[in-house]
Amino acid sequence: MGNPMRIRAVTADGNTTVKVLMSHPMETGLRKDSEGNLVPAHHITTVTATHNDKTVLTAEWGAAVSQNPFLEFSFAGGAPGDKVSVHWVDNQGDSRTDETVLK
Amino acid sequence: MTMKTLSGTLLATALAMAASSATGAEDDIFAQYRAMFGDDNPAELTEFQGEDLWNEVRGPKQVSLEQCDLGLGAGVVEGAYAQLPRWFEDAGKVMDLETRLLYCMETVQGMDVTELRQHPFSEQGQPQTDLEALSAYIAAQSKGMPIAVPQDHPAERAAFEMGREQFNFRAGPHDFSCATCHGQSGKRIRLQSLLQLNEPEGAKASFSAWPAYRIAQGAVRTYEWRMADCARQQRLPGLVHGSPAAIGLITYLGVLANGAEMDAPGLKR
Amino acid sequence: MNMHRRSFLTLSASVLAVAATATMWPLRAMAEWVRPKAAFEAKGMDDTFAAMGGTPEASTDIDFMTPEIAENGAVVPVTVTSKIPGTTEISILVEKNPNPLAAIFVFPEGTDPSVKTRVKVAQTCNLYAVVRANGKLYSATRETKVTLGGCGG
Amino acid sequence: MSLNQTIIRGALLGVLAATLASCASTPEGQTGTAQAEAAKVDPAAAKKAALMSSFETSGQAGMDRLEQDHMQRFCSEYEGRPVPAEDAKKIAADATAGVRFPEDGDFFGDWHNGEWIAKTGKGMQSNDDPSEPNGGNCYACHQMADEEIAYGTLGPPLRHYGKLRGTSEAILRYTWTRLWNSHVYNTCSHMPRFGASGILTEQQLKDVMAYLFDPASPVNQTLETAAMEQAQ
């Protein structure tokens, strides 16, 4: 189970902007540690964002997304009390879901 | 948890750009790069960890750090970082945040911090140390507050003086001191703009931004780390965490920075 | 995990509408999500484009923002907004990375075809924003310089 | 330690005998109450003790690196201030006496190696491998070849260095001396004493000289020329 994400969602003029910071090493598999051993690839592969039960974004990622990834997108709608949830899965089978409630 | 609005973000970006031109860095070719980050700083993830650690009941004495006095009374974190380093009567010395946190983990929680004191900073790719996470959280609780590093106690003034001397101390095979790179304004090393740290403007920009998320390392680094890594690049032996020279330098920079608003954790190359 | 599965099915249903025009593309090929593995593993721009279904046509209707010069290639902010009607996907490619394809974003109905993220850029090179709209590929290109910022030690 | 440093250190003993004597008698690494005791006895000793307790040997960076020679001590004191003429003269004289020119009289090595030295910032840091050659990190402070845009501005620009100055014996000796020990010309210069302090070997200094003077070196080309030649 990964570390918690930071999700901010702000609704203005009928549109909701979502910003997500995820805690993940995003190792490419090409980096060597201090002993000179290759650090195995470890990166998020799929991200899904939902607004209440509707999918509002899906992303497929390689290892070239930066460490501790940042993602910003926006969708139509959003009302106070609505849930915005973000879920990721990585190549080592780890996953994480966090959510925020619109104000 | 505070929810920042998008207009707040835009304002912050505009302010960051204004600030960079105010410091005479209009020609700073990284201004556009930095502005694109807005205020979305991965350091926030570390702040969260630090907040949990601060509140968590830990150690042989099974208490949280809410019993820890960071200078403004037990458990007071708001504004504490902006007034450190300072003299602590109970410890009988001048301490910066990191030294104080280790002291509290040891005395309040009864934890063995020998290992953490030896290795206060995380290795590349490894999770942040407790000290880094706590520092990020505590520093963030001074956001927007004026830096007010005290010079009341004689030991605080002595620390400032030691820091000032250390700043100019040329040694090692390359004859470097802090002043070699940070004694003039408007200079850069490679493409990196250098702050003049022996006068208020540069010291303010530096002190207010640390701890900071270091992009190169994908991790939050503390002000003690900044001092130690400069010492490494000066070709000096290892700067001991919490040592008189380290606390001295931080006191020196903090006092010069007095009056500036804290804005840490920052975002650095 | 239930929520996860449900959202994937919703997505699959929404993209099925355009499946007929892009049978080569795995995302549209099945009722269940399939990661376009070959595109992520491809080396060089030509092979990557081939794995994505063809060479995109240059378009001025893509707002693509990257810094001209990056202080650190490990984190390069990118912003892409597509003004091409019917945009369903935006991909970000970094020409000289070991595998150019960095990320694909899929936009269901109701989500703005716009995304902001941060990618690794191994060396000075072109970055591509590739948009899929109505089964066709469009692209915008920008160069980002990656330099040594600090003391070099 | 180089011969030059030994000489300077000898001179220092004469000038600052009293201070040094008290420092030398202070055991390294005093802490706590011992420090407080020392403070009562001698503030200089206390200062020294605080300094020594603030550092620890790390990799190749030993505690001996905290021992300042005369120039270091003097220039630390006068940082950001004009240096008294008399002292400046003495530092320059000491520096001049220590300069060693190439034994075979040849100032030039391989500019390709010189380029590597100019661009490499590693060397002599606690985490550097001492078996690897040291870099000179010229680009940290100086503009040199057009093609390298990541240059610093702490030192003067050296673009077209040889092209602008020619290769007279005088300019070669001047440049070699600058690299060897910049304090010959500029007391309390911030530039490392690459020769005098043994940062670069004689061969490496020759390579840097070639990088600065060789007409084929990128330092002496304009970017258009370089691009045209590459195309041919």
Coordinates of C-alpha atoms in Angstrom, one line a residue, chain C residues 33-140:
Chain C
W33 CA -8.8 -2.2 -20.7
V34 CA -5.5 -3.2 -22.3
R35 CA -2.3 -1.3 -21.8
P36 CA -0.6 -0.5 -25.1
K37 CA 2.5 -2.3 -24.0
A38 CA 4.2 -2.2 -27.4
A39 CA 3.9 1.6 -27.6
F40 CA 5.5 2.0 -24.1
E41 CA 8.3 -0.4 -25.0
A42 CA 9.1 1.0 -28.4
K43 CA 12.4 2.7 -29.0
G44 CA 12.7 5.8 -31.2
M45 CA 10.0 8.0 -32.5
D46 CA 9.2 6.0 -35.7
D47 CA 8.6 2.7 -33.8
T48 CA 6.6 4.5 -31.2
F49 CA 4.4 6.2 -33.7
A50 CA 4.0 2.9 -35.5
A51 CA 2.9 1.2 -32.3
M52 CA 0.4 4.0 -31.6
G53 CA -1.2 3.6 -35.0
G54 CA 0.7 5.9 -37.4
T55 CA 2.6 9.1 -37.8
P56 CA 0.6 12.1 -36.5
E57 CA -0.2 15.2 -38.6
A58 CA 1.2 18.4 -37.2
S59 CA -1.5 20.6 -35.8
T60 CA -1.7 24.2 -34.6
D61 CA -4.8 23.4 -32.6
I62 CA -2.8 21.9 -29.8
D63 CA -1.6 24.2 -27.0
F64 CA 1.6 22.5 -25.9
M65 CA 3.7 24.2 -23.2
T66 CA 7.0 23.0 -22.0
P67 CA 9.8 25.1 -20.5
E68 CA 12.4 26.2 -23.1
I69 CA 15.1 25.3 -20.7
A70 CA 14.8 22.9 -17.7
E71 CA 16.9 23.3 -14.6
N72 CA 16.5 19.6 -14.0
G73 CA 15.6 17.0 -16.6
A74 CA 14.2 14.7 -13.9
V75 CA 11.1 16.9 -13.6
V76 CA 9.9 18.9 -16.6
P77 CA 6.4 20.4 -16.3
V78 CA 4.2 19.9 -19.4
T79 CA 0.8 21.3 -20.2
V80 CA -1.3 20.1 -23.2
T81 CA -4.7 21.4 -24.3
S82 CA -6.3 20.2 -27.4
K83 CA -8.7 22.4 -29.4
I84 CA -9.3 19.6 -31.9
P85 CA -13.0 18.5 -31.8
G86 CA -13.5 14.9 -30.8
T87 CA -10.3 14.7 -28.8
T88 CA -10.3 11.4 -26.8
E89 CA -6.6 11.0 -25.9
I90 CA -3.5 13.1 -25.3
S91 CA -0.1 11.4 -25.2
I92 CA 3.3 12.9 -24.2
L93 CA 6.4 11.7 -25.9
V94 CA 10.1 12.6 -25.2
E95 CA 12.1 12.0 -28.4
K96 CA 15.5 11.0 -26.8
N97 CA 14.3 9.0 -23.8
P98 CA 15.0 5.3 -23.9
N99 CA 11.3 4.8 -24.5
P100 CA 9.8 8.0 -26.0
L101 CA 6.2 7.4 -24.8
A102 CA 5.8 8.8 -21.3
A103 CA 2.1 8.9 -20.8
I104 CA -1.3 8.6 -22.4
F105 CA -4.4 10.4 -21.0
V106 CA -7.8 9.3 -22.0
F107 CA -10.7 11.8 -21.8
P108 CA -14.3 10.6 -21.5
E109 CA -17.2 12.8 -22.5
G110 CA -17.4 15.8 -20.1
T111 CA -13.7 16.0 -19.3
D112 CA -11.7 18.8 -20.8
P113 CA -9.1 17.6 -23.3
S114 CA -6.4 19.2 -21.2
V115 CA -3.8 17.9 -18.9
K116 CA -0.8 19.1 -16.9
T117 CA 1.9 16.7 -15.6
R118 CA 5.7 16.4 -15.1
V119 CA 8.0 14.1 -17.1
K120 CA 11.6 13.1 -17.2
V121 CA 13.7 14.3 -20.1
A122 CA 17.0 12.5 -20.3
Q123 CA 18.7 15.1 -22.6
T124 CA 17.9 18.1 -24.7
C125 CA 15.4 17.0 -27.3
N126 CA 11.9 17.5 -28.8
L127 CA 8.8 16.7 -26.8
Y128 CA 5.7 15.8 -28.6
A129 CA 2.0 16.1 -27.6
V130 CA 0.0 13.7 -29.6
V131 CA -3.7 14.0 -29.8
R132 CA -6.1 11.3 -30.9
A133 CA -9.4 12.7 -32.3
N134 CA -11.9 10.8 -34.4
G135 CA -9.4 8.0 -34.9
K136 CA -6.7 10.3 -36.3
L137 CA -3.5 11.4 -34.7
Y138 CA -2.3 15.0 -34.5
S139 CA 0.9 16.4 -32.9
A140 CA 2.6 19.5 -31.6

